Structures are given as C-alpha cells and as structure tokens.
C-alpha cells in the first residue's frame, strides 16, 4: 500500500511501513494512505486514497465528513498525549500565576538589584479557584493534578449550557481550556465572555487558538486586566504582534504533546492503524 507521510514523525515505528514517502500534500494518484498532523485534507486530490491517519487528537482541519462520503477511513491518536498536555498546562499555570517568565527576563536584562522590595509580587495558588472548560480526557488529567494544590474546582463539558460557562468564567481565578475545536466551540470565549472574567484572572489555552476570540483577548491583555499563558494560536505559526512584548503573557509554540515519549507513542498508534488497515483488521482508533 502506498503511504504518504507529511513529515518524518518521531521514533522508529515509521520504518515498519514498507512503501512510505515523506513529503508535502501535493496531488497524487497513487497514494492509498496518508499520515498527517491535522493538515487540510479532503481527499479530492488523491483518487486512490482509502485511509487518513492523523498524528494527534484534534482533527478540525481534516474534512472528515467529505472523506467518509467517499468511504475513506480516518483515525487519530487519543489517550497517549493526555499526561503530557496536562503537565504543560500546570507548567503554564504556575509560570503565569507566579510570574516566572517575568523574573527570568528581569535577571537576564540585569535589572535585579538583589533587594526583596523590587520583587515581582504574584498571586498564590492557595485559595484560587480553578475553572476547566472541557472536562474530557485532558481536562480530567488537569483536574487530577490540581487535587495536590487543593484548589476549588469548577468545570464544564464542551456541550455545557451558556449559563454554566458564564458562571465558571465569572468565578474562577484560573481558567484553562481543554475543549475540542468544533463549530460550536469556535469563538466560544468571545469578547462578552472574556469580560466576565475577574480582574487579574489567568487564562490558559493548550487546546486550540480558535476557541478564543484572539482580538478580544489581545485587548484584555494589553489593558492589563487579565493574564494569560498560551500554547496555541488562531493562525499558527503567526502570533499577534502585541503579545510578543507584553509582560503578562507566557507564550509557548504548541508544545502540548511535545515530549519524546508522547510523540513516539503517537507515531506508534498511527503506524499500527495503517498496518491494521493494510491487513484488513479492525482499526485501533477510528473516528466514530
């Protein structure tokens, strides 16, 4: 089976595929299976395509319905990146809440006098309320880690009511997003909802940038009313210019699943799905 992979995915598992080619998604008549990382795929340029194996959980850029209508199977890699993304979420929560990156910048710039009086006063985690938007696998992993900090927890599922989400945003000191990107969640945290957040609250996003109205968030951050830690952006790899110089924002380049162990496990699942499809066996992680 002719397999096209859009990049050299981590780990040795990719070598188990026989006829695999590494390259861009240029139109090809011979490709029967492709391995992608949430690139835009609808299958029209690949008449022989039978399988799309997505390296990642989110598949919002893949035309799943169009592929299904053509009888093309689609898989993803759920479960294996929950811990890595939850760990990064807590790293970002601590970094933004305790102003870690600001302190690092101050030392590197030679602006630390050694006096405690010019320290960067921050807000403690103790007594803070944690709000989780999207209590799925990753959101639940974040919640479990939060138990050690003994924080009051508020949470909503992706399909929760508008009123429930509004109450969470108004009450939480730290809001972290773990919902999938769907037509219903695109722009979920719009200007009105961001305005509901408490003065000084922190917004953490390791899900999808498009879930937040990025322009409205930039305005809130420029005003200094909110703080944020962002691993994802609406138009990656472009980051809104004002964010680059703001002291109240921590930025990371989409590192949610970015550990060696997790990325290699993701490749393993992708390859196992391709091999199962080639054998005519049941797929490991098909999209329902």
PDB file of N, CA, C and O in Angstrom, residues 117-177:
ATOM      1  N   UNK A 117      12.485  44.128  47.962  1.00  0.00           N
ATOM      2  CA  UNK A 117      11.488  45.168  47.770  1.00  0.00           C
ATOM      3  C   UNK A 117      11.113  45.373  46.305  1.00  0.00           C
ATOM      4  O   UNK A 117      10.041  45.894  46.000  1.00  0.00           O
ATOM      5  N   UNK A 118      12.006  45.007  45.381  1.00  0.00           N
ATOM      6  CA  UNK A 118      11.678  45.185  43.966  1.00  0.00           C
ATOM      7  C   UNK A 118      11.256  43.867  43.330  1.00  0.00           C
ATOM      8  O   UNK A 118      11.294  43.714  42.115  1.00  0.00           O
ATOM      9  N   UNK A 119      10.841  42.914  44.178  1.00  0.00           N
ATOM     10  CA  UNK A 119      10.411  41.623  43.662  1.00  0.00           C
ATOM     11  C   UNK A 119       9.097  41.719  42.903  1.00  0.00           C
ATOM     12  O   UNK A 119       8.354  42.692  43.039  1.00  0.00           O
ATOM     13  N   UNK A 120       8.824  40.707  42.114  1.00  0.00           N
ATOM     14  CA  UNK A 120       7.591  40.662  41.327  1.00  0.00           C
ATOM     15  C   UNK A 120       6.506  40.005  42.170  1.00  0.00           C
ATOM     16  O   UNK A 120       6.416  38.774  42.235  1.00  0.00           O
ATOM     17  N   UNK A 121       5.696  40.802  42.811  1.00  0.00           N
ATOM     18  CA  UNK A 121       4.647  40.246  43.649  1.00  0.00           C
ATOM     19  C   UNK A 121       3.614  39.527  42.788  1.00  0.00           C
ATOM     20  O   UNK A 121       3.125  40.067  41.803  1.00  0.00           O
ATOM     21  N   UNK A 122       3.283  38.305  43.165  1.00  0.00           N
ATOM     22  CA  UNK A 122       2.371  37.471  42.391  1.00  0.00           C
ATOM     23  C   UNK A 122       1.209  37.036  43.267  1.00  0.00           C
ATOM     24  O   UNK A 122       1.141  37.371  44.456  1.00  0.00           O
ATOM     25  N   UNK A 123       0.308  36.276  42.659  1.00  0.00           N
ATOM     26  CA  UNK A 123      -0.825  35.723  43.399  1.00  0.00           C
ATOM     27  C   UNK A 123      -0.561  34.255  43.710  1.00  0.00           C
ATOM     28  O   UNK A 123      -0.102  33.487  42.852  1.00  0.00           O
ATOM     29  N   UNK A 124      -0.834  33.847  44.942  1.00  0.00           N
ATOM     30  CA  UNK A 124      -0.635  32.448  45.323  1.00  0.00           C
ATOM     31  C   UNK A 124      -1.692  31.556  44.677  1.00  0.00           C
ATOM     32  O   UNK A 124      -2.816  31.980  44.407  1.00  0.00           O
ATOM     33  N   UNK A 125      -1.311  30.298  44.490  1.00  0.00           N
ATOM     34  CA  UNK A 125      -2.288  29.307  44.056  1.00  0.00           C
ATOM     35  C   UNK A 125      -3.271  29.003  45.173  1.00  0.00           C
ATOM     36  O   UNK A 125      -4.462  28.807  44.945  1.00  0.00           O
ATOM     37  N   UNK A 126      -2.765  28.965  46.389  1.00  0.00           N
ATOM     38  CA  UNK A 126      -3.614  28.654  47.529  1.00  0.00           C
ATOM     39  C   UNK A 126      -4.797  29.619  47.596  1.00  0.00           C
ATOM     40  O   UNK A 126      -4.626  30.835  47.547  1.00  0.00           O
ATOM     41  N   UNK A 127      -5.972  29.062  47.679  1.00  0.00           N
ATOM     42  CA  UNK A 127      -7.175  29.869  47.750  1.00  0.00           C
ATOM     43  C   UNK A 127      -7.742  30.261  46.407  1.00  0.00           C
ATOM     44  O   UNK A 127      -8.819  30.870  46.333  1.00  0.00           O
ATOM     45  N   UNK A 128      -7.021  29.946  45.310  1.00  0.00           N
ATOM     46  CA  UNK A 128      -7.519  30.266  43.974  1.00  0.00           C
ATOM     47  C   UNK A 128      -8.540  29.231  43.520  1.00  0.00           C
ATOM     48  O   UNK A 128      -8.474  28.063  43.902  1.00  0.00           O
ATOM     49  N   UNK A 129      -9.451  29.643  42.682  1.00  0.00           N
ATOM     50  CA  UNK A 129     -10.435  28.735  42.100  1.00  0.00           C
ATOM     51  C   UNK A 129     -10.024  28.405  40.674  1.00  0.00           C
ATOM     52  O   UNK A 129      -9.762  29.312  39.869  1.00  0.00           O
ATOM     53  N   UNK A 130      -9.964  27.112  40.366  1.00  0.00           N
ATOM     54  CA  UNK A 130      -9.577  26.640  39.047  1.00  0.00           C
ATOM     55  C   UNK A 130     -10.824  26.324  38.229  1.00  0.00           C
ATOM     56  O   UNK A 130     -11.702  25.581  38.679  1.00  0.00           O
ATOM     57  N   UNK A 131     -10.916  26.875  37.030  1.00  0.00           N
ATOM     58  CA  UNK A 131     -12.029  26.585  36.135  1.00  0.00           C
ATOM     59  C   UNK A 131     -11.541  25.855  34.899  1.00  0.00           C
ATOM     60  O   UNK A 131     -10.653  26.345  34.198  1.00  0.00           O
ATOM     61  N   UNK A 132     -12.088  24.674  34.629  1.00  0.00           N
ATOM     62  CA  UNK A 132     -11.693  23.867  33.476  1.00  0.00           C
ATOM     63  C   UNK A 132     -12.827  23.868  32.456  1.00  0.00           C
ATOM     64  O   UNK A 132     -13.933  23.410  32.746  1.00  0.00           O
ATOM     65  N   UNK A 133     -12.539  24.394  31.279  1.00  0.00           N
ATOM     66  CA  UNK A 133     -13.514  24.422  30.190  1.00  0.00           C
ATOM     67  C   UNK A 133     -13.233  23.227  29.282  1.00  0.00           C
ATOM     68  O   UNK A 133     -12.286  23.236  28.513  1.00  0.00           O
ATOM     69  N   UNK A 134     -14.060  22.195  29.402  1.00  0.00           N
ATOM     70  CA  UNK A 134     -13.849  20.971  28.636  1.00  0.00           C
ATOM     71  C   UNK A 134     -13.276  19.872  29.515  1.00  0.00           C
ATOM     72  O   UNK A 134     -12.068  19.667  29.557  1.00  0.00           O
ATOM     73  N   UNK A 135     -14.139  19.159  30.216  1.00  0.00           N
ATOM     74  CA  UNK A 135     -13.677  18.129  31.152  1.00  0.00           C
ATOM     75  C   UNK A 135     -13.704  16.765  30.466  1.00  0.00           C
ATOM     76  O   UNK A 135     -14.410  15.852  30.880  1.00  0.00           O
ATOM     77  N   UNK A 136     -12.899  16.640  29.400  1.00  0.00           N
ATOM     78  CA  UNK A 136     -12.696  15.352  28.752  1.00  0.00           C
ATOM     79  C   UNK A 136     -11.480  14.661  29.328  1.00  0.00           C
ATOM     80  O   UNK A 136     -11.156  14.843  30.508  1.00  0.00           O
ATOM     81  N   UNK A 137     -10.780  13.906  28.498  1.00  0.00           N
ATOM     82  CA  UNK A 137      -9.609  13.178  28.990  1.00  0.00           C
ATOM     83  C   UNK A 137      -8.519  14.117  29.496  1.00  0.00           C
ATOM     84  O   UNK A 137      -7.985  13.932  30.595  1.00  0.00           O
ATOM     85  N   UNK A 138      -8.179  15.121  28.682  1.00  0.00           N
ATOM     86  CA  UNK A 138      -7.099  16.025  29.092  1.00  0.00           C
ATOM     87  C   UNK A 138      -7.552  16.915  30.241  1.00  0.00           C
ATOM     88  O   UNK A 138      -6.822  17.102  31.225  1.00  0.00           O
ATOM     89  N   UNK A 139      -8.761  17.449  30.159  1.00  0.00           N
ATOM     90  CA  UNK A 139      -9.272  18.276  31.251  1.00  0.00           C
ATOM     91  C   UNK A 139      -9.329  17.519  32.568  1.00  0.00           C
ATOM     92  O   UNK A 139      -9.018  18.068  33.630  1.00  0.00           O
ATOM     93  N   UNK A 140      -9.698  16.236  32.504  1.00  0.00           N
ATOM     94  CA  UNK A 140      -9.745  15.417  33.721  1.00  0.00           C
ATOM     95  C   UNK A 140      -8.346  15.183  34.272  1.00  0.00           C
ATOM     96  O   UNK A 140      -8.146  15.161  35.495  1.00  0.00           O
ATOM     97  N   UNK A 141      -7.356  15.026  33.386  1.00  0.00           N
ATOM     98  CA  UNK A 141      -5.971  14.859  33.841  1.00  0.00           C
ATOM     99  C   UNK A 141      -5.474  16.129  34.524  1.00  0.00           C
ATOM    100  O   UNK A 141      -4.743  16.071  35.517  1.00  0.00           O
ATOM    101  N   UNK A 142      -5.872  17.276  34.000  1.00  0.00           N
ATOM    102  CA  UNK A 142      -5.531  18.548  34.652  1.00  0.00           C
ATOM    103  C   UNK A 142      -6.183  18.628  36.032  1.00  0.00           C
ATOM    104  O   UNK A 142      -5.554  19.041  37.013  1.00  0.00           O
ATOM    105  N   UNK A 143      -7.435  18.214  36.122  1.00  0.00           N
ATOM    106  CA  UNK A 143      -8.156  18.257  37.394  1.00  0.00           C
ATOM    107  C   UNK A 143      -7.496  17.366  38.439  1.00  0.00           C
ATOM    108  O   UNK A 143      -7.364  17.746  39.612  1.00  0.00           O
ATOM    109  N   UNK A 144      -7.063  16.162  38.018  1.00  0.00           N
ATOM    110  CA  UNK A 144      -6.404  15.255  38.970  1.00  0.00           C
ATOM    111  C   UNK A 144      -5.121  15.877  39.517  1.00  0.00           C
ATOM    112  O   UNK A 144      -4.826  15.759  40.715  1.00  0.00           O
ATOM    113  N   UNK A 145      -4.368  16.523  38.669  1.00  0.00           N
ATOM    114  CA  UNK A 145      -3.135  17.170  39.127  1.00  0.00           C
ATOM    115  C   UNK A 145      -3.444  18.341  40.046  1.00  0.00           C
ATOM    116  O   UNK A 145      -2.663  18.653  40.952  1.00  0.00           O
ATOM    117  N   UNK A 146      -4.583  18.970  39.833  1.00  0.00           N
ATOM    118  CA  UNK A 146      -4.968  20.092  40.673  1.00  0.00           C
ATOM    119  C   UNK A 146      -5.340  19.697  42.090  1.00  0.00           C
ATOM    120  O   UNK A 146      -5.319  20.541  42.991  1.00  0.00           O
ATOM    121  N   UNK A 147      -5.651  18.413  42.287  1.00  0.00           N
ATOM    122  CA  UNK A 147      -6.018  17.961  43.633  1.00  0.00           C
ATOM    123  C   UNK A 147      -4.880  18.181  44.618  1.00  0.00           C
ATOM    124  O   UNK A 147      -5.109  18.455  45.798  1.00  0.00           O
ATOM    125  N   UNK A 148      -3.642  18.070  44.133  1.00  0.00           N
ATOM    126  CA  UNK A 148      -2.500  18.273  45.022  1.00  0.00           C
ATOM    127  C   UNK A 148      -2.371  19.705  45.509  1.00  0.00           C
ATOM    128  O   UNK A 148      -1.773  19.953  46.562  1.00  0.00           O
ATOM    129  N   UNK A 149      -2.915  20.632  44.776  1.00  0.00           N
ATOM    130  CA  UNK A 149      -2.883  22.035  45.183  1.00  0.00           C
ATOM    131  C   UNK A 149      -4.099  22.420  46.013  1.00  0.00           C
ATOM    132  O   UNK A 149      -4.197  23.559  46.483  1.00  0.00           O
ATOM    133  N   UNK A 150      -5.052  21.482  46.153  1.00  0.00           N
ATOM    134  CA  UNK A 150      -6.248  21.676  46.970  1.00  0.00           C
ATOM    135  C   UNK A 150      -7.034  22.916  46.532  1.00  0.00           C
ATOM    136  O   UNK A 150      -7.495  23.709  47.356  1.00  0.00           O
ATOM    137  N   UNK A 151      -7.170  23.076  45.228  1.00  0.00           N
ATOM    138  CA  UNK A 151      -7.903  24.224  44.709  1.00  0.00           C
ATOM    139  C   UNK A 151      -9.379  23.894  44.543  1.00  0.00           C
ATOM    140  O   UNK A 151      -9.721  22.804  44.071  1.00  0.00           O
ATOM    141  N   UNK A 152     -10.271  24.809  44.878  1.00  0.00           N
ATOM    142  CA  UNK A 152     -11.680  24.641  44.499  1.00  0.00           C
ATOM    143  C   UNK A 152     -11.767  24.515  42.982  1.00  0.00           C
ATOM    144  O   UNK A 152     -11.093  25.251  42.256  1.00  0.00           O
ATOM    145  N   UNK A 153     -12.592  23.578  42.508  1.00  0.00           N
ATOM    146  CA  UNK A 153     -12.655  23.291  41.082  1.00  0.00           C
ATOM    147  C   UNK A 153     -14.046  23.552  40.521  1.00  0.00           C
ATOM    148  O   UNK A 153     -15.050  23.096  41.071  1.00  0.00           O
ATOM    149  N   UNK A 154     -14.087  24.274  39.421  1.00  0.00           N
ATOM    150  CA  UNK A 154     -15.296  24.425  38.618  1.00  0.00           C
ATOM    151  C   UNK A 154     -14.991  23.851  37.242  1.00  0.00           C
ATOM    152  O   UNK A 154     -13.873  23.980  36.746  1.00  0.00           O
ATOM    153  N   UNK A 155     -15.967  23.203  36.615  1.00  0.00           N
ATOM    154  CA  UNK A 155     -15.696  22.624  35.304  1.00  0.00           C
ATOM    155  C   UNK A 155     -16.964  22.604  34.468  1.00  0.00           C
ATOM    156  O   UNK A 155     -18.078  22.613  34.991  1.00  0.00           O
ATOM    157  N   UNK A 156     -16.767  22.598  33.161  1.00  0.00           N
ATOM    158  CA  UNK A 156     -17.864  22.417  32.227  1.00  0.00           C
ATOM    159  C   UNK A 156     -17.419  21.435  31.164  1.00  0.00           C
ATOM    160  O   UNK A 156     -16.224  21.294  30.878  1.00  0.00           O
ATOM    161  N   UNK A 157     -18.354  20.741  30.578  1.00  0.00           N
ATOM    162  CA  UNK A 157     -18.059  19.935  29.405  1.00  0.00           C
ATOM    163  C   UNK A 157     -18.265  20.801  28.173  1.00  0.00           C
ATOM    164  O   UNK A 157     -18.836  21.889  28.244  1.00  0.00           O
ATOM    165  N   UNK A 158     -17.806  20.329  27.040  1.00  0.00           N
ATOM    166  CA  UNK A 158     -17.853  21.142  25.818  1.00  0.00           C
ATOM    167  C   UNK A 158     -19.276  21.549  25.470  1.00  0.00           C
ATOM    168  O   UNK A 158     -19.516  22.623  24.911  1.00  0.00           O
ATOM    169  N   UNK A 159     -20.237  20.681  25.800  1.00  0.00           N
ATOM    170  CA  UNK A 159     -21.635  20.952  25.435  1.00  0.00           C
ATOM    171  C   UNK A 159     -22.429  21.573  26.580  1.00  0.00           C
ATOM    172  O   UNK A 159     -23.652  21.573  26.564  1.00  0.00           O
ATOM    173  N   UNK A 160     -21.750  22.116  27.575  1.00  0.00           N
ATOM    174  CA  UNK A 160     -22.447  22.704  28.713  1.00  0.00           C
ATOM    175  C   UNK A 160     -23.230  23.939  28.284  1.00  0.00           C
ATOM    176  O   UNK A 160     -22.960  24.551  27.250  1.00  0.00           O
ATOM    177  N   UNK A 161     -24.184  24.325  29.113  1.00  0.00           N
ATOM    178  CA  UNK A 161     -25.034  25.461  28.790  1.00  0.00           C
ATOM    179  C   UNK A 161     -24.246  26.769  28.848  1.00  0.00           C
ATOM    180  O   UNK A 161     -23.221  26.875  29.518  1.00  0.00           O
ATOM    181  N   UNK A 162     -24.759  27.772  28.151  1.00  0.00           N
ATOM    182  CA  UNK A 162     -24.130  29.087  28.171  1.00  0.00           C
ATOM    183  C   UNK A 162     -24.070  29.640  29.582  1.00  0.00           C
ATOM    184  O   UNK A 162     -23.064  30.224  29.995  1.00  0.00           O
ATOM    185  N   UNK A 163     -25.133  29.445  30.331  1.00  0.00           N
ATOM    186  CA  UNK A 163     -25.184  29.988  31.686  1.00  0.00           C
ATOM    187  C   UNK A 163     -24.133  29.344  32.579  1.00  0.00           C
ATOM    188  O   UNK A 163     -23.495  30.018  33.398  1.00  0.00           O
ATOM    189  N   UNK A 164     -23.919  28.036  32.417  1.00  0.00           N
ATOM    190  CA  UNK A 164     -22.928  27.340  33.237  1.00  0.00           C
ATOM    191  C   UNK A 164     -21.523  27.844  32.936  1.00  0.00           C
ATOM    192  O   UNK A 164     -20.710  28.066  33.846  1.00  0.00           O
ATOM    193  N   UNK A 165     -21.214  28.036  31.657  1.00  0.00           N
ATOM    194  CA  UNK A 165     -19.901  28.560  31.286  1.00  0.00           C
ATOM    195  C   UNK A 165     -19.715  29.982  31.793  1.00  0.00           C
ATOM    196  O   UNK A 165     -18.646  30.337  32.312  1.00  0.00           O
ATOM    197  N   UNK A 166     -20.740  30.790  31.684  1.00  0.00           N
ATOM    198  CA  UNK A 166     -20.651  32.165  32.177  1.00  0.00           C
ATOM    199  C   UNK A 166     -20.358  32.198  33.671  1.00  0.00           C
ATOM    200  O   UNK A 166     -19.555  33.009  34.147  1.00  0.00           O
ATOM    201  N   UNK A 167     -21.010  31.323  34.421  1.00  0.00           N
ATOM    202  CA  UNK A 167     -20.784  31.281  35.875  1.00  0.00           C
ATOM    203  C   UNK A 167     -19.336  30.885  36.179  1.00  0.00           C
ATOM    204  O   UNK A 167     -18.719  31.435  37.085  1.00  0.00           O
ATOM    205  N   UNK A 168     -18.815  29.915  35.438  1.00  0.00           N
ATOM    206  CA  UNK A 168     -17.428  29.489  35.650  1.00  0.00           C
ATOM    207  C   UNK A 168     -16.471  30.653  35.395  1.00  0.00           C
ATOM    208  O   UNK A 168     -15.563  30.915  36.202  1.00  0.00           O
ATOM    209  N   UNK A 169     -16.649  31.340  34.290  1.00  0.00           N
ATOM    210  CA  UNK A 169     -15.739  32.429  33.938  1.00  0.00           C
ATOM    211  C   UNK A 169     -15.776  33.551  34.968  1.00  0.00           C
ATOM    212  O   UNK A 169     -14.745  34.160  35.270  1.00  0.00           O
ATOM    213  N   UNK A 170     -16.937  33.807  35.522  1.00  0.00           N
ATOM    214  CA  UNK A 170     -17.074  34.889  36.494  1.00  0.00           C
ATOM    215  C   UNK A 170     -16.490  34.524  37.851  1.00  0.00           C
ATOM    216  O   UNK A 170     -16.122  35.420  38.622  1.00  0.00           O
ATOM    217  N   UNK A 171     -16.383  33.223  38.140  1.00  0.00           N
ATOM    218  CA  UNK A 171     -15.977  32.801  39.483  1.00  0.00           C
ATOM    219  C   UNK A 171     -14.536  32.325  39.578  1.00  0.00           C
ATOM    220  O   UNK A 171     -13.952  32.323  40.667  1.00  0.00           O
ATOM    221  N   UNK A 172     -13.925  31.912  38.473  1.00  0.00           N
ATOM    222  CA  UNK A 172     -12.605  31.284  38.520  1.00  0.00           C
ATOM    223  C   UNK A 172     -11.482  32.324  38.503  1.00  0.00           C
ATOM    224  O   UNK A 172     -11.576  33.359  37.849  1.00  0.00           O
ATOM    225  N   UNK A 173     -10.411  32.013  39.228  1.00  0.00           N
ATOM    226  CA  UNK A 173      -9.199  32.832  39.180  1.00  0.00           C
ATOM    227  C   UNK A 173      -8.278  32.367  38.057  1.00  0.00           C
ATOM    228  O   UNK A 173      -7.494  33.154  37.519  1.00  0.00           O
ATOM    229  N   UNK A 174      -8.358  31.086  37.733  1.00  0.00           N
ATOM    230  CA  UNK A 174      -7.568  30.496  36.648  1.00  0.00           C
ATOM    231  C   UNK A 174      -8.535  29.729  35.763  1.00  0.00           C
ATOM    232  O   UNK A 174      -9.255  28.847  36.236  1.00  0.00           O
ATOM    233  N   UNK A 175      -8.571  30.049  34.474  1.00  0.00           N
ATOM    234  CA  UNK A 175      -9.424  29.355  33.514  1.00  0.00           C
ATOM    235  C   UNK A 175      -8.524  28.657  32.508  1.00  0.00           C
ATOM    236  O   UNK A 175      -7.683  29.299  31.865  1.00  0.00           O
ATOM    237  N   UNK A 176      -8.685  27.340  32.372  1.00  0.00           N
ATOM    238  CA  UNK A 176      -7.868  26.591  31.427  1.00  0.00           C
ATOM    239  C   UNK A 176      -8.774  25.850  30.448  1.00  0.00           C
ATOM    240  O   UNK A 176      -9.776  25.245  30.848  1.00  0.00           O
ATOM    241  N   UNK A 177      -8.431  25.920  29.163  1.00  0.00           N
ATOM    242  CA  UNK A 177      -9.299  25.432  28.093  1.00  0.00           C
ATOM    243  C   UNK A 177      -8.823  24.081  27.590  1.00  0.00           C
ATOM    244  O   UNK A 177      -7.650  23.914  27.238  1.00  0.00           O
TER     245      UNK A 177
END
